[in-house]
Coordinates of C-alpha atoms and ligand atoms in Angstrom, one line a residue:
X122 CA 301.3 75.3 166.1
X123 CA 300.0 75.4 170.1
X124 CA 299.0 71.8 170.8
X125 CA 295.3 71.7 172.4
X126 CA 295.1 69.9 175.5
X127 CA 293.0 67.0 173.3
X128 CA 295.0 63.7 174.2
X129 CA 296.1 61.4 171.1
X130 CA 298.0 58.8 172.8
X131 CA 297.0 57.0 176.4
X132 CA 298.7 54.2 177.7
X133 CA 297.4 53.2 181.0
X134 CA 300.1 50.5 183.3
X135 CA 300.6 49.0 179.6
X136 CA 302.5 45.2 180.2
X137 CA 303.7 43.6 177.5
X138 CA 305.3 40.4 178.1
X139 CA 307.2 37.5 175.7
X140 CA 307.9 34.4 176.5
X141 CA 306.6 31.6 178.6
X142 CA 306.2 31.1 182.7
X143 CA 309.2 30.9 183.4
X144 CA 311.6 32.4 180.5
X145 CA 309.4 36.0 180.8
X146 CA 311.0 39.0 179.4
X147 CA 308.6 42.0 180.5
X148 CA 309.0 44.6 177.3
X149 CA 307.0 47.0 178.8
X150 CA 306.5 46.6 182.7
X151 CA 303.1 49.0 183.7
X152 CA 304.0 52.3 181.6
X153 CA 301.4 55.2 181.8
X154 CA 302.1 57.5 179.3
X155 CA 300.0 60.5 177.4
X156 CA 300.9 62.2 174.8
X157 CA 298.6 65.2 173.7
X158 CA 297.6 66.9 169.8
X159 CA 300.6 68.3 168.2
X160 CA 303.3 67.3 170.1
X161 CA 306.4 66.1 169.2
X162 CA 308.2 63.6 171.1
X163 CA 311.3 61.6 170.8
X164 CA 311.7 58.1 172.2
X165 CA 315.2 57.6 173.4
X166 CA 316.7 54.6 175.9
X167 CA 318.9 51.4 175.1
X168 CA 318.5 48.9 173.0
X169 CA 316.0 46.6 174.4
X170 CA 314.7 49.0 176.8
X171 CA 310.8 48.9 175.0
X172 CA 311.1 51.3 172.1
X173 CA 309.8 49.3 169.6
X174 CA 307.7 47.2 171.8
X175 CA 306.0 51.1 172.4
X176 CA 306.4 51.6 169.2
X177 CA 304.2 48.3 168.1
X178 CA 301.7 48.8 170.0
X179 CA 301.0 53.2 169.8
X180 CA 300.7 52.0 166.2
X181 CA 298.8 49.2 166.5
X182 CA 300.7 47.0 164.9
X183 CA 300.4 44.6 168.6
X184 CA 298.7 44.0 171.2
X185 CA 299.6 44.8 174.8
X186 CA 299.1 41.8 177.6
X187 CA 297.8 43.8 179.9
X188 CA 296.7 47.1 180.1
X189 CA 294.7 50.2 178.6
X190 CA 295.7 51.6 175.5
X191 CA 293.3 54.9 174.5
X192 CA 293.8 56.2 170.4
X193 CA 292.2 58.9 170.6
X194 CA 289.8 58.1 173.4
X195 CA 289.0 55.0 171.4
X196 CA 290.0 51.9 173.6
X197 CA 292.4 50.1 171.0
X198 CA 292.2 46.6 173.0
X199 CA 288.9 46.5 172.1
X200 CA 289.5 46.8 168.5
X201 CA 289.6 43.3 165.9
X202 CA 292.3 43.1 163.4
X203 CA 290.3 44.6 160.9
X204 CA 289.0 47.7 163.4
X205 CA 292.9 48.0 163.9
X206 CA 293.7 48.3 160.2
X207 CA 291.1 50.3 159.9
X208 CA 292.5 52.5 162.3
X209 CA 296.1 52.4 161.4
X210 CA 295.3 53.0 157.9
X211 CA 292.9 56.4 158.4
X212 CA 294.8 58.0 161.6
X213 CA 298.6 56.7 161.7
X214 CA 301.4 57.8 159.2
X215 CA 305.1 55.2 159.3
X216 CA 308.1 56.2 158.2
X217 CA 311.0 53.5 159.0
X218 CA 314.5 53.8 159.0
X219 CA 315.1 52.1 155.9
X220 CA 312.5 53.8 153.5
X221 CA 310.7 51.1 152.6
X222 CA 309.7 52.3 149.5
X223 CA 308.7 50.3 146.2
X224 CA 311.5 50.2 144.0
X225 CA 310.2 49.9 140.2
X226 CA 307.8 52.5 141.5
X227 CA 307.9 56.4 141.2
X228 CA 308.1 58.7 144.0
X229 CA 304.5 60.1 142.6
X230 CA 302.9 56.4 142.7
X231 CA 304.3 55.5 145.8
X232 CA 302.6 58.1 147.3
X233 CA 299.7 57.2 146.0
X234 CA 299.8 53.7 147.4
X235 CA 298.1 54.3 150.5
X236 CA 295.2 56.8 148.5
X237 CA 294.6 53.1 146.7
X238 CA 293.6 51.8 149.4
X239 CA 291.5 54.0 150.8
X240 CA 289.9 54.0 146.8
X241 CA 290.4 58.1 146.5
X242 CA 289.7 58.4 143.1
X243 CA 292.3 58.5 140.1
X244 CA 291.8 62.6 139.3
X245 CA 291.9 63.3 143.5
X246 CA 294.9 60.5 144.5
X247 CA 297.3 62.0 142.0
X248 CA 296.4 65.5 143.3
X249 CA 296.9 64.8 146.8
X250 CA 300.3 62.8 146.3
X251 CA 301.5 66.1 144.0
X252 CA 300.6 68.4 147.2
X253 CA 302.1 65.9 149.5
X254 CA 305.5 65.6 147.3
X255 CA 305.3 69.6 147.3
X256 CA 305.1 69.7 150.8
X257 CA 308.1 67.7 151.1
X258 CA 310.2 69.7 148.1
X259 CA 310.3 66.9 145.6
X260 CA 308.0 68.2 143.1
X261 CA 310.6 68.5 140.4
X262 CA 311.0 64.7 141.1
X263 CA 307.6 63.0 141.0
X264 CA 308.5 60.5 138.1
X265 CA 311.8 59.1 139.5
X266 CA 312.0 55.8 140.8
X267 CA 313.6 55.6 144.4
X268 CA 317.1 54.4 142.7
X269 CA 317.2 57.8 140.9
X270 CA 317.2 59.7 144.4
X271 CA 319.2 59.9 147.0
X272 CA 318.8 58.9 150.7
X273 CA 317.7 61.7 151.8
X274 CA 315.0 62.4 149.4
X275 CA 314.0 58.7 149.7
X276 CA 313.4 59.4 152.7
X277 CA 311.2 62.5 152.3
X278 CA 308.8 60.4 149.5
X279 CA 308.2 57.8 152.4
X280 CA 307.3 61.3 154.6
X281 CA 304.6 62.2 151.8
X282 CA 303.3 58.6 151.5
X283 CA 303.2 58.7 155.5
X284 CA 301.0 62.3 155.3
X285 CA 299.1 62.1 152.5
X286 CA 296.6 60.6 154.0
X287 CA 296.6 63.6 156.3
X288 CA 296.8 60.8 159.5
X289 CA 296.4 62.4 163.3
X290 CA 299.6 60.6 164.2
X291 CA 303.4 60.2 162.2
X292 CA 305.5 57.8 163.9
X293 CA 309.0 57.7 162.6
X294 CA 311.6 54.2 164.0
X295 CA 314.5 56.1 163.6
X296 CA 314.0 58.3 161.0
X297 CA 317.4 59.0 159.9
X298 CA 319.8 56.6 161.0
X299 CA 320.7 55.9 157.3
X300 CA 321.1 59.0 156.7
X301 CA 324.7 61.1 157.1
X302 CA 324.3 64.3 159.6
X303 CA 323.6 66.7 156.6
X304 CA 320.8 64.8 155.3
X305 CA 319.7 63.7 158.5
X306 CA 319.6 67.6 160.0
X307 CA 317.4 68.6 156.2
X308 CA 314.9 65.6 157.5
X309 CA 314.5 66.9 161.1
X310 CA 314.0 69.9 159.8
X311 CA 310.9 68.6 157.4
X312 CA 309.6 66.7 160.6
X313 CA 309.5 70.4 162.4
X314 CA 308.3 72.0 159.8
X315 CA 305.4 69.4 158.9
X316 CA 304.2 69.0 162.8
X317 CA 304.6 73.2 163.5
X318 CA 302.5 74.0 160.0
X319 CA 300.1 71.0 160.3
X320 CA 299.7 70.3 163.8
X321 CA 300.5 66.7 163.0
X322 CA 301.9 64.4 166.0
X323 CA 304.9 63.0 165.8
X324 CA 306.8 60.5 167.6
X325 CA 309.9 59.5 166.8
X326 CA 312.6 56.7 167.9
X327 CA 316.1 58.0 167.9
X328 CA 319.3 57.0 169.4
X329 CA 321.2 60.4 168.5
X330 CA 320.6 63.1 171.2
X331 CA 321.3 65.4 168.2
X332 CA 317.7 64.6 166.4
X333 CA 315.7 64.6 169.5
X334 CA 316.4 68.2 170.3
X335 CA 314.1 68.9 167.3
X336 CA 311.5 67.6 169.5
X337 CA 309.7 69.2 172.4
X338 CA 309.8 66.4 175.0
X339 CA 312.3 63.2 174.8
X340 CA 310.9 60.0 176.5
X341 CA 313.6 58.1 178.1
X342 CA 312.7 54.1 178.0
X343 CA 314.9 52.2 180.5
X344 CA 314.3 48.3 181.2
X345 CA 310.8 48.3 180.2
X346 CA 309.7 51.4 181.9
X347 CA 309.7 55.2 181.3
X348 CA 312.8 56.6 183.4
X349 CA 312.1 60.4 182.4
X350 CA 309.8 62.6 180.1
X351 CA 311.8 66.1 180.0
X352 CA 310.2 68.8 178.2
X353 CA 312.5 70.7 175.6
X354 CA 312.5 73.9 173.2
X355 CA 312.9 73.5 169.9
X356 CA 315.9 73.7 168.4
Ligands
ADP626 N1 309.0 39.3 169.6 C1 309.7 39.2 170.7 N2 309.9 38.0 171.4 C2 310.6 37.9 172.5 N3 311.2 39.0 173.1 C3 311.0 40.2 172.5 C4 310.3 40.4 171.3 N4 310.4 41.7 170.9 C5 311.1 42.3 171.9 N5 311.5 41.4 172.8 C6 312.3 41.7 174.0 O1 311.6 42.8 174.7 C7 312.6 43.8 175.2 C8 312.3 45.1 174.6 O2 312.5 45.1 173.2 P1 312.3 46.3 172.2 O3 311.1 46.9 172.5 O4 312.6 45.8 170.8 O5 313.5 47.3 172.6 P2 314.2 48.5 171.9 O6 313.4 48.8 170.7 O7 314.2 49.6 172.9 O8 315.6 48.1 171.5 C9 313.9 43.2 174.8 O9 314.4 42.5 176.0 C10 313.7 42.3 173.7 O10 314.6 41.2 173.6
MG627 MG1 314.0 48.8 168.6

């Protein structure tokens, strides 16, 4: 998939500070970052360097103190709480680390949760989650509950609840760090294969150097502030 030059994610001198006067801790200290349609970034840097603080706030989730923030040329600090849930809901796709699926659920209704929501019809929800769980090579699977499946294809129904939806934007907190190296390899795979053949945007958190070679530029976060952006080729 060529990425257009259309860009998905603006932040411009974003700030985001905790704390009090004079106990601050700046998260995020004036980062500028854009990242464009179809491209798939890693987010790499130490712990507490602003991953997640990024993280929060690319899926608006937070607020930044100061700052622009442009989702899709829409100004996000703008937005109320509901125009942000709104948003998050119709353009942005999670996966976390740790599934986060619902457990006396099966794979099939759990992707349907977020078709609920959006009140897709019964016939058209359970369509789409089928394609989705297709798309992920779990259709043999659709009535198992997440205890019947392993890690790995946990992981893979919380991709096709994140995509059924068809959002602009997938962000992934470390997609596979609960995963062991085969499984985690099969997911980075699906993560290629899902942002080559759909053009979808991905950016992912990871700590392993190993999963960010999937992607095509890696993001280094250090002390608040973007250190380097380094374009890659695909593994
Ligand atoms: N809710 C919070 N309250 C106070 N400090 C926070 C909060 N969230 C993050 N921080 C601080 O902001 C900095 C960046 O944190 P974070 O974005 O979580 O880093 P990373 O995800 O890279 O480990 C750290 O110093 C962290 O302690
Ligand atoms: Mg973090």
């Amino acid at each position: 998939m060529c990425s257009e030059n259309r860009t998905i994610i603006e932040f411009k001198d974003i700030v985001k500070v905790y704390g009090k006067a004079n106990v601050k801790t700046y998260a995020l200290n004036r980062v500028n970052l854009n990242i464009k349609k179809g491209e798939f970034v890693s987010i790499m840097g130490a712990s507490g360097s602003g991953k997640s603080t990024s993280m929060n706030i690319i899926g608006c989730l937070d607020y930044p103190s100061s700052g622009e923030y442009l989702f899709d040329g829409v100004n996000v600090d703008k937005l109320n709480k509901n125009q942000m849930a709104l948003l998050r809901r119709n353009y942005i796709g999670f996966v976390f680390q740790g599934f986060n699926l619902l457990g006396r659920t099966t794979a099939l209704e759990n992707v349907e949760l977020p078709l609920i929501y959006r009140k897709t019809p019964t016939k058209e929800r359970k369509e789409l989650a089928f394609k989705a769980l297709k798309k992920v090579g779990l259709e043999s699977v659709i009535y198992n509950t997440p205890a019947e499946l392993s890690g790995g294809q946990q992981q893979r129904v919380a991709i096709a609840r994140a995509i059924v939806t068809n959002p602009l934007v997938l962000l992934a907190d470390e997609p596979t760090g609960n995963l062991d190296s085969i499984k985690s390899i099969e997911i980075m795979n699906l993560l290629k294969q899902l942002n080559e053949e759909l053009g979808i945007t991905i950016i992912m958190v990871t700590h392993e150097e190993e999963m960010a070679q999937y992607s095509n530029r890696v993001i280094y976060f250090r002390d608040g502030h973007i250190e380097s952006s380094l374009k890659k080729g695909y593994k």
